[in-house]
GROMACS .gro file of C-alpha atoms in nm:
model
  298
    1MET     CA    1  -0.153  -0.588   0.134
    2GLU     CA    2   0.059  -0.709   0.358
    3CYS     CA    3   0.438  -0.717   0.325
    4VAL     CA    4   0.674  -1.035   0.246
    5PRO     CA    5   0.722  -1.263   0.522
    6ASP     CA    6   1.028  -1.001   0.780
    7GLN     CA    7   1.422  -0.981   0.737
    8PHE     CA    8   1.608  -0.824   1.012
    9MET     CA    9   1.706  -0.511   0.877
   10GLU     CA   10   2.079  -0.400   0.891
   11PHE     CA   11   2.346  -0.184   0.726
   12HIS     CA   12   2.561  -0.286   0.436
   13PRO     CA   13   2.889  -0.338   0.540
   14ILE     CA   14   3.036  -0.091   0.236
   15HIS     CA   15   2.949   0.266   0.289
   16GLY     CA   16   3.152   0.578   0.340
   17THR     CA   17   3.515   0.666   0.431
   18ASN     CA   18   3.312   0.826   0.772
   19VAL     CA   19   3.044   0.605   0.887
   20ARG     CA   20   3.143   0.356   1.163
   21LEU     CA   21   2.825   0.080   1.223
   22ASP     CA   22   2.783  -0.110   1.564
   23HIS     CA   23   2.876  -0.438   1.632
   24SER     CA   24   2.495  -0.514   1.499
   25GLY     CA   25   2.512  -0.306   1.180
   26THR     CA   26   2.196  -0.135   1.261
   27GLN     CA   27   2.391   0.182   1.408
   28ALA     CA   28   2.557   0.446   1.184
   29THR     CA   29   2.747   0.656   1.276
   30ARG     CA   30   2.944   0.982   1.078
   31VAL     CA   31   3.275   1.005   1.318
   32GLU     CA   32   3.390   1.319   1.140
   33SER     CA   33   3.399   1.579   0.897
   34PHE     CA   34   3.044   1.677   0.749
   35ALA     CA   35   3.046   1.397   0.379
   36ASN     CA   36   3.161   1.026   0.308
   37GLY     CA   37   2.837   0.927   0.513
   38VAL     CA   38   2.629   0.753   0.276
   39CYS     CA   39   2.568   0.416   0.372
   40PHE     CA   40   2.285   0.131   0.195
   41SER     CA   41   2.127  -0.127   0.325
   42LYS     CA   42   2.291  -0.464   0.316
   43HIS     CA   43   2.002  -0.683   0.101
   44PRO     CA   44   1.774  -0.581  -0.156
   45LEU     CA   45   1.414  -0.438  -0.032
   46ASN     CA   46   1.166  -0.600  -0.123
   47PRO     CA   47   0.811  -0.453  -0.313
   48GLY     CA   48   0.644  -0.224   0.006
   49GLU     CA   49   0.931  -0.298   0.274
   50ILE     CA   50   1.017  -0.007   0.447
   51PHE     CA   51   1.379   0.034   0.550
   52LEU     CA   52   1.270   0.281   0.834
   53ILE     CA   53   1.536   0.507   1.101
   54GLU     CA   54   1.560   0.664   1.391
   55ILE     CA   55   1.818   0.935   1.362
   56GLU     CA   56   1.957   0.942   1.715
   57ASP     CA   57   2.184   1.171   1.738
   58LYS     CA   58   2.321   1.596   1.511
   59GLU     CA   59   2.651   1.778   1.521
   60LEU     CA   60   2.564   2.160   1.492
   61GLY     CA   61   2.755   2.386   1.301
   62TRP     CA   62   2.665   2.239   0.976
   63CYS     CA   63   2.467   2.322   0.759
   64GLY     CA   64   2.200   1.985   0.571
   65HIS     CA   65   2.062   1.710   0.737
   66LEU     CA   66   1.959   1.382   0.636
   67ARG     CA   67   1.910   1.187   0.271
   68MET     CA   68   1.744   0.862   0.175
   69GLY     CA   69   1.632   0.744  -0.148
   70LEU     CA   70   1.650   0.401  -0.365
   71THR     CA   71   1.914   0.330  -0.596
   72ALA     CA   72   1.946  -0.051  -0.837
   73ARG     CA   73   2.349  -0.047  -0.764
   74ASN     CA   74   2.465  -0.303  -0.558
   75PRO     CA   75   2.673  -0.176  -0.296
   76MET     CA   76   2.939  -0.407  -0.364
   77SER     CA   77   2.980  -0.303  -0.748
   78LEU     CA   78   3.092  -0.005  -0.651
   79GLU     CA   79   3.425   0.064  -0.699
   80VAL     CA   80   3.463   0.379  -0.440
   81VAL     CA   81   3.191   0.455  -0.211
   82PRO     CA   82   3.092   0.821  -0.382
   83GLU     CA   83   3.148   1.114  -0.072
   84TYR     CA   84   2.805   1.242  -0.106
   85SER     CA   85   2.513   1.068  -0.237
   86ILE     CA   86   2.355   1.472  -0.377
   87PRO     CA   87   2.438   1.524  -0.626
   88ASP     CA   88   2.765   1.232  -0.666
   89LEU     CA   89   2.529   0.840  -0.650
   90THR     CA   90   2.248   1.017  -0.788
   91ASP     CA   91   2.477   1.115  -1.156
   92GLN     CA   92   2.564   0.772  -1.179
   93GLY     CA   93   2.191   0.735  -1.310
   94ASP     CA   94   1.979   0.413  -1.116
   95SER     CA   95   1.900   0.627  -0.800
   96TRP     CA   96   1.680   0.855  -0.645
   97VAL     CA   97   1.810   1.018  -0.304
   98PHE     CA   98   1.636   1.346  -0.202
   99ALA     CA   99   1.688   1.571   0.059
  100ILE     CA  100   1.526   1.584   0.463
  101THR     CA  101   1.419   1.883   0.457
  102ARG     CA  102   1.211   2.159   0.702
  103ASN     CA  103   0.893   2.130   0.355
  104HIS     CA  104   0.850   1.767   0.506
  105ASN     CA  105   0.913   1.661   0.126
  106LYS     CA  106   0.503   1.654   0.087
  107ILE     CA  107   0.447   1.584  -0.283
  108VAL     CA  108   0.136   1.765  -0.460
  109GLU     CA  109   0.095   1.546  -0.725
  110ASP     CA  110   0.090   1.771  -1.072
  111PRO     CA  111  -0.242   1.654  -1.320
  112GLY     CA  112   0.033   1.756  -1.610
  113VAL     CA  113   0.276   1.493  -1.545
  114GLN     CA  114   0.278   1.180  -1.721
  115GLU     CA  115   0.200   0.863  -1.505
  116ALA     CA  116   0.441   0.595  -1.601
  117GLY     CA  117   0.240   0.376  -1.738
  118ASP     CA  118   0.150   0.648  -2.049
  119GLY     CA  119   0.556   0.574  -2.090
  120GLY     CA  120   0.594   0.975  -1.937
  121LEU     CA  121   0.892   0.866  -1.675
  122ALA     CA  122   0.991   0.597  -1.749
  123GLY     CA  123   1.365   0.595  -1.580
  124GLY     CA  124   1.286   0.675  -1.299
  125GLN     CA  125   1.156   1.113  -1.300
  126ARG     CA  126   1.286   1.314  -0.959
  127LEU     CA  127   0.889   1.465  -0.834
  128GLY     CA  128   1.008   1.569  -0.480
  129ARG     CA  129   1.116   1.901  -0.317
  130GLY     CA  130   1.372   1.755  -0.170
  131ASP     CA  131   1.620   1.869  -0.353
  132PHE     CA  132   1.709   2.139  -0.156
  133GLU     CA  133   1.856   2.157   0.232
  134ASP     CA  134   1.690   2.380   0.512
  135GLY     CA  135   1.591   2.739   0.393
  136ALA     CA  136   1.680   2.667   0.066
  137GLY     CA  137   1.316   2.517  -0.066
  138GLY     CA  138   1.018   2.698   0.059
  139GLU     CA  139   1.045   2.670   0.396
  140GLY     CA  140   0.731   2.883   0.474
  141ASN     CA  141   0.571   2.597   0.346
  142GLY     CA  142   0.663   2.335   0.672
  143GLY     CA  143   0.334   2.312   0.827
  144GLU     CA  144   0.226   2.136   0.457
  145GLY     CA  145   0.341   1.761   0.564
  146GLY     CA  146   0.148   1.800   0.940
  147ASN     CA  147  -0.177   1.913   0.825
  148SER     CA  148  -0.227   1.739   0.536
  149MET     CA  149  -0.362   1.418   0.768
  150ASN     CA  150  -0.643   1.412   0.926
  151PRO     CA  151  -0.539   1.330   1.340
  152LYS     CA  152  -0.867   1.129   1.378
  153THR     CA  153  -0.744   0.866   1.154
  154PHE     CA  154  -0.417   0.929   1.285
  155PHE     CA  155  -0.470   0.813   1.605
  156THR     CA  156  -0.708   0.532   1.521
  157ASP     CA  157  -0.526   0.351   1.241
  158SER     CA  158  -0.330   0.053   1.352
  159HIS     CA  159  -0.203   0.111   0.997
  160LEU     CA  160  -0.043   0.290   0.690
  161TYR     CA  161  -0.171   0.262   0.350
  162ILE     CA  162   0.008   0.354   0.029
  163GLU     CA  163  -0.125   0.210  -0.264
  164ASN     CA  164  -0.121  -0.153  -0.222
  165VAL     CA  165   0.086  -0.178   0.076
  166ARG     CA  166  -0.025  -0.206   0.437
  167ILE     CA  167   0.208  -0.104   0.726
  168PRO     CA  168   0.221  -0.132   1.128
  169ARG     CA  169   0.193   0.241   1.206
  170ASP     CA  170   0.297   0.117   1.587
  171LYS     CA  171   0.731   0.221   1.489
  172LEU     CA  172   0.669   0.445   1.271
  173VAL     CA  173   0.664   0.786   1.489
  174GLY     CA  174   0.943   0.903   1.678
  175ARG     CA  175   0.933   0.939   2.007
  176SER     CA  176   1.134   1.175   2.282
  177ARG     CA  177   1.343   1.071   2.525
  178PRO     CA  178   1.234   1.112   2.921
  179GLY     CA  179   1.249   1.452   3.021
  180ARG     CA  180   0.958   1.771   3.137
  181PHE     CA  181   0.768   1.800   2.848
  182SER     CA  182   0.800   1.417   2.726
  183HIS     CA  183   0.443   1.420   2.737
  184ILE     CA  184   0.382   1.701   2.393
  185LEU     CA  185   0.671   1.652   2.268
  186ASP     CA  186   0.513   1.223   2.084
  187ASP     CA  187   0.184   1.476   2.025
  188LEU     CA  188   0.425   1.689   1.820
  189TYR     CA  189   0.516   1.401   1.677
  190LYS     CA  190   0.253   1.176   1.579
  191THR     CA  191   0.141   1.500   1.401
  192ASN     CA  192   0.460   1.477   1.269
  193ALA     CA  193   0.482   1.892   1.405
  194LEU     CA  194   0.853   1.894   1.394
  195PRO     CA  195   1.102   1.942   1.164
  196PRO     CA  196   1.185   1.594   0.985
  197THR     CA  197   1.527   1.621   1.112
  198ALA     CA  198   1.464   1.656   1.471
  199ARG     CA  199   1.618   1.392   1.729
  200ARG     CA  200   1.396   1.113   1.782
  201SER     CA  201   1.208   1.177   1.416
  202ARG     CA  202   1.139   0.821   1.214
  203ILE     CA  203   1.189   0.828   0.808
  204GLY     CA  204   1.176   0.518   0.598
  205VAL     CA  205   1.162   0.438   0.233
  206LEU     CA  206   1.029   0.199   0.051
  207TYR     CA  207   0.803   0.159  -0.321
  208VAL     CA  208   0.552   0.067  -0.419
  209SER     CA  209   0.520  -0.189  -0.757
  210LYS     CA  210   0.291  -0.001  -1.055
  211GLY     CA  211   0.261  -0.232  -1.340
  212ARG     CA  212   0.504  -0.383  -1.547
  213ASP     CA  213   0.860  -0.366  -1.384
  214LEU     CA  214   0.805  -0.018  -1.270
  215ALA     CA  215   0.770   0.115  -0.970
  216ASP     CA  216   0.758   0.438  -0.743
  217MET     CA  217   0.891   0.544  -0.467
  218HIS     CA  218   0.749   0.672  -0.100
  219ILE     CA  219   0.942   0.896   0.187
  220VAL     CA  220   0.719   0.817   0.544
  221ILE     CA  221   0.812   1.094   0.816
  222ASN     CA  222   0.654   0.939   1.168
  223GLY     CA  223   0.435   0.813   1.027
  224GLU     CA  224   0.353   0.943   0.737
  225ASP     CA  225   0.288   0.911   0.388
  226MET     CA  226   0.515   1.218   0.165
  227GLY     CA  227   0.368   1.086  -0.183
  228ALA     CA  228   0.496   0.970  -0.468
  229SER     CA  229   0.845   1.148  -0.489
  230ALA     CA  230   0.987   0.967  -0.780
  231LYS     CA  231   0.751   0.812  -1.007
  232GLY     CA  232   0.834   0.455  -1.274
  233ILE     CA  233   1.094   0.319  -1.129
  234PRO     CA  234   1.302   0.044  -1.244
  235THR     CA  235   1.220  -0.285  -1.108
  236VAL     CA  236   1.432  -0.505  -1.313
  237GLN     CA  237   1.749  -0.489  -1.050
  238PRO     CA  238   1.701  -0.490  -0.669
  239LEU     CA  239   1.664  -0.202  -0.516
  240TYR     CA  240   1.870  -0.112  -0.177
  241ALA     CA  241   1.759   0.142   0.088
  242VAL     CA  242   2.006   0.466   0.105
  243VAL     CA  243   2.069   0.674   0.370
  244ASP     CA  244   2.281   0.977   0.408
  245VAL     CA  245   2.473   1.070   0.650
  246PHE     CA  246   2.560   1.392   0.648
  247ALA     CA  247   2.605   1.716   0.782
  248ALA     CA  248   2.405   1.809   1.058
  249THR     CA  249   2.248   1.404   1.145
  250LYS     CA  250   2.507   1.248   1.291
  251CYS     CA  251   2.389   0.878   1.448
  252VAL     CA  252   2.093   0.672   1.255
  253ARG     CA  253   1.909   0.367   1.412
  254ILE     CA  254   1.732   0.148   1.181
  255VAL     CA  255   1.406   0.057   1.373
  256GLN     CA  256   1.258  -0.360   1.257
  257VAL     CA  257   0.914  -0.290   1.164
  258GLU     CA  258   0.793  -0.673   1.170
  259TYR     CA  259   0.472  -0.728   0.950
  260GLY     CA  260   0.334  -1.054   1.035
  261PHE     CA  261   0.242  -1.157   1.362
  262SER     CA  262   0.380  -0.967   1.616
  263SER     CA  263   0.683  -1.070   1.860
  264LEU     CA  264   0.616  -1.173   2.271
  265GLN     CA  265   0.765  -0.833   2.352
  266THR     CA  266   0.611  -0.668   2.101
  267LEU     CA  267   0.271  -0.846   2.235
  268CYS     CA  268   0.391  -0.730   2.640
  269ARG     CA  269   0.461  -0.370   2.522
  270LYS     CA  270   0.107  -0.279   2.393
  271ALA     CA  271  -0.041  -0.452   2.678
  272ILE     CA  272   0.106  -0.299   2.945
  273GLN     CA  273   0.161   0.094   2.676
  274LYS     CA  274  -0.303   0.024   2.696
  275HIS     CA  275  -0.372   0.013   3.112
  276ILE     CA  276  -0.126   0.317   3.228
  277VAL     CA  277  -0.169   0.677   3.113
  278HIS     CA  278   0.112   0.781   2.967
  279ARG     CA  279   0.399   0.591   2.850
  280MET     CA  280   0.693   0.758   3.148
  281ALA     CA  281   0.433   0.597   3.480
  282ILE     CA  282   0.616   0.239   3.337
  283ASP     CA  283   0.868   0.395   3.550
  284TRP     CA  284   0.642   0.304   3.850
  285LEU     CA  285   0.583  -0.025   3.738
  286GLU     CA  286   0.795  -0.379   3.890
  287LEU     CA  287   0.910  -0.493   3.568
  288PRO     CA  288   1.270  -0.571   3.456
  289GLU     CA  289   1.542  -0.243   3.351
  290ALA     CA  290   1.502  -0.350   3.034
  291LEU     CA  291   1.185  -0.371   2.957
  292LYS     CA  292   1.037  -0.084   3.074
  293HIS     CA  293   1.317   0.097   2.877
  294TYR     CA  294   1.178  -0.129   2.555
  295CYS     CA  295   0.802  -0.004   2.636
  296LYS     CA  296   0.900   0.345   2.663
  297TYR     CA  297   1.185   0.426   2.358
  298GLU     CA  298   1.017   0.111   2.092
   0.00000   0.00000   0.00000
C-alpha cells in the first residue's frame, strides 16, 4: 500500500515552554534545561504516513534522550503541555510514547500475547522496551537492532515494507557531516550500528491499520523497522506524532518523505549520486552550492 498524497510536515505551534521552532516550523530546539520539550505534529497522521525527524544537535551533561510516539489528544485541547511525555502525557491516557534507547527499541514478538483483533489489547498495549533510558534497559542487547536485518536486501531495496505499507527508503537513513571518516559513518548509519540517538540519526513513527478502528504503532530507526511497539491503538480519533526533545537531545529537524512522484530536485540528486564514488566527491563538481549541499546531506 502506498501512502496517501504527501503533506508538508511541520511541528504544531503548541509545544513545551522550552521549545523554540524555526520560521519553517520544521526544526525544534530546546533552549534551556532538560524538560518541557514536548512537540506534536501540526496535523494528524494518515495510516502508513511516517513522521520522520533527524537529530541535529545534542547537549552533554544530561541523562536520557529523545522520546517519540503517538497521541490521540489534539494539542489544541491541552490546557498545559506536559513537562514530560513520559509519564506526564502517557498517564493522561490515549498516548503511546517511548524513549529511544541504545537497545534500538527492537520488539521481540511474544507468541503468548493476544492480538488486538482477539480483544486482548483493545486499549493500546505497550510492548516496547523503550521505557528505560540508556544503561537501564539491557544495553547488552544493543547489537540486536543492527544485526536483525538482511544487509543484502537493505542496500538494494528501494522501499521499506511494514505490513502492507510501502515507504521510500531514500530519506530514512541518517548521513554524517563531511569529515575524514564520513564514508565509514555512512555505512554505520545504513546498518543501524550506531546508537539510535547519535547525531544525524533519523527516527520516525507511523501507525499501520489492523482491522476495524485499530492500529499498531511502529518506530523506524535509520531505515529499520523496530516492530510494533504498541498494538491495538484505537483510531477513532485522529493520531498526532509526539516528539519529546528531552535531556541529551537538543535539536531535531523534520525530514520530508516523498511518497508519490519524486520532485525534480530529488531526481537530480539521485542522478548525480548514481555517478559518483562517494557523496563527498560532489564538491569537485561544477554545481550550485545549494544543490551540492542538498545532494550531500538529504
